[in-house]
Coordinates of C-alpha atoms in Angstrom, one line a residue:
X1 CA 2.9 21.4 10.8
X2 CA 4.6 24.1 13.3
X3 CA 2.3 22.8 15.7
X4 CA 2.5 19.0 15.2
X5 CA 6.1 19.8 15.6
X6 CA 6.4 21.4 18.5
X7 CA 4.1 18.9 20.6
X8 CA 6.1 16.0 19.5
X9 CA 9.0 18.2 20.7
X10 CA 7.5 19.7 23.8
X11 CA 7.4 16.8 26.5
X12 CA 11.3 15.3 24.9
X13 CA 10.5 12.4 22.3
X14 CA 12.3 11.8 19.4
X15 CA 10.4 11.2 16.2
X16 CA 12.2 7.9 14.7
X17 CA 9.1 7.2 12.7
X18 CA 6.1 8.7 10.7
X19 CA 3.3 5.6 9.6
X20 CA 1.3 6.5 7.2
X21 CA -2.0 4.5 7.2
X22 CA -3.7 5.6 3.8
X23 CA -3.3 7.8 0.7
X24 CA -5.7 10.4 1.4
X25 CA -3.2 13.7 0.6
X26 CA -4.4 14.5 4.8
X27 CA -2.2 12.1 5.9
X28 CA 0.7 12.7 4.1
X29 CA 1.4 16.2 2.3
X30 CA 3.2 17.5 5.6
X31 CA 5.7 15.0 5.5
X32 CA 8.4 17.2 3.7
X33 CA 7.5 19.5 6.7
X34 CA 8.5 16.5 9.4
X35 CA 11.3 15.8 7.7
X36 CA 13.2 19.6 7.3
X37 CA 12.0 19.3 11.3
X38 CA 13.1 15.6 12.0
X39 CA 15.4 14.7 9.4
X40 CA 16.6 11.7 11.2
X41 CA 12.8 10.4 11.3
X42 CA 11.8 8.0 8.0
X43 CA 8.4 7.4 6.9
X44 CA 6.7 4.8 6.3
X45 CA 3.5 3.0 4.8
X46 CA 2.3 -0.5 3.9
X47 CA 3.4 -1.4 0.3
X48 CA -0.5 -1.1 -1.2
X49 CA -0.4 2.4 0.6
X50 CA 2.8 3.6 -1.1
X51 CA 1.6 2.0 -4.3
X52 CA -1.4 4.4 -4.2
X53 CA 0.4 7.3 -2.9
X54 CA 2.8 6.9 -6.1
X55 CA -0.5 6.6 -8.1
X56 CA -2.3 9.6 -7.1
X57 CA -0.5 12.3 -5.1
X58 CA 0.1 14.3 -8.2
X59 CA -3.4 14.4 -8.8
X60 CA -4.2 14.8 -5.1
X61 CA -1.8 17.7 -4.9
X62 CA -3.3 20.0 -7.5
X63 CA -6.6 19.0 -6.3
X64 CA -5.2 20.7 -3.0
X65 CA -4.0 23.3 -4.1
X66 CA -7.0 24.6 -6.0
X67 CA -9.1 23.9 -2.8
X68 CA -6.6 26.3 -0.4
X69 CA -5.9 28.4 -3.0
X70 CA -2.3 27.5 -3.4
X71 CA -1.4 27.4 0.6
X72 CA -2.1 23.5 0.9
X73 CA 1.6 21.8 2.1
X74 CA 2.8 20.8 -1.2
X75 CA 4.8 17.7 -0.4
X76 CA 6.6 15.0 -2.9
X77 CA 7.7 12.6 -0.5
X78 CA 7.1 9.6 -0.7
X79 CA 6.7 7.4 2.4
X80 CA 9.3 4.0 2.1
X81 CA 7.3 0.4 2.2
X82 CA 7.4 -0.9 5.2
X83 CA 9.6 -3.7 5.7
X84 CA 8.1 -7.0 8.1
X85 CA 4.5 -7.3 10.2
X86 CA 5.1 -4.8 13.0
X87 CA 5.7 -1.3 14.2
X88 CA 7.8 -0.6 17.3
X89 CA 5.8 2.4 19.1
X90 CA 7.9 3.5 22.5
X91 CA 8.7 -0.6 22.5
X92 CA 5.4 -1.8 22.0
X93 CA 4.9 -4.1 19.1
X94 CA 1.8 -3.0 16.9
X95 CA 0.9 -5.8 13.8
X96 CA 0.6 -4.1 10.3
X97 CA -2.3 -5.3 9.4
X98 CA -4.7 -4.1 11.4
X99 CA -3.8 -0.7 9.1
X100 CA -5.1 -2.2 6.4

């Protein structure tokens, strides 16, 4: 996550946002990470996704932890639903649900 950091750092953006397109623990156990880096940053998901995440990611988790042996990003957060049918990104509109 060091390094996912430090790119979205290098070239001076601000992270205001992390979308999270699907429960799969890959695309969301580092977001404690983002956050301790980019507190100000939220993150979000469509409601289904957050449903699932909620669902599974303690199940998820251990499975993850039994595959790295314990050095798999152990996150609990939980992205928040995202609100309305689009996603700003540097201005441009982007419509939910073509996530889905």
């Amino acid at each position: 996550m060091a390094e996912v950091a430090h790119r979205i750092e290098a070239p001076g953006r601000t992270l205001t946002t992390t979308f999270i397109t699907h429960a799969h623990a890959a695309h969301y156990l580092g977001l404690e990470s983002l956050r301790s880096r980019f507190p100000q940053a939220k993150a979000v998901a469509l409601p289904s996704v957050v449903a699932e995440i909620k669902a599974t990611s303690d199940a998820q988790r251990k499975t993850w932890r039994e595959w790295f042996e314990g050095r798999a990003l152990d996150n609990t957060a939980i992205p928040e639903p995202l609100d309305g049918d689009t996603i700003l990104i540097d201005g441009h509109g982007i419509r939910r649900d073509h996530a889905e």
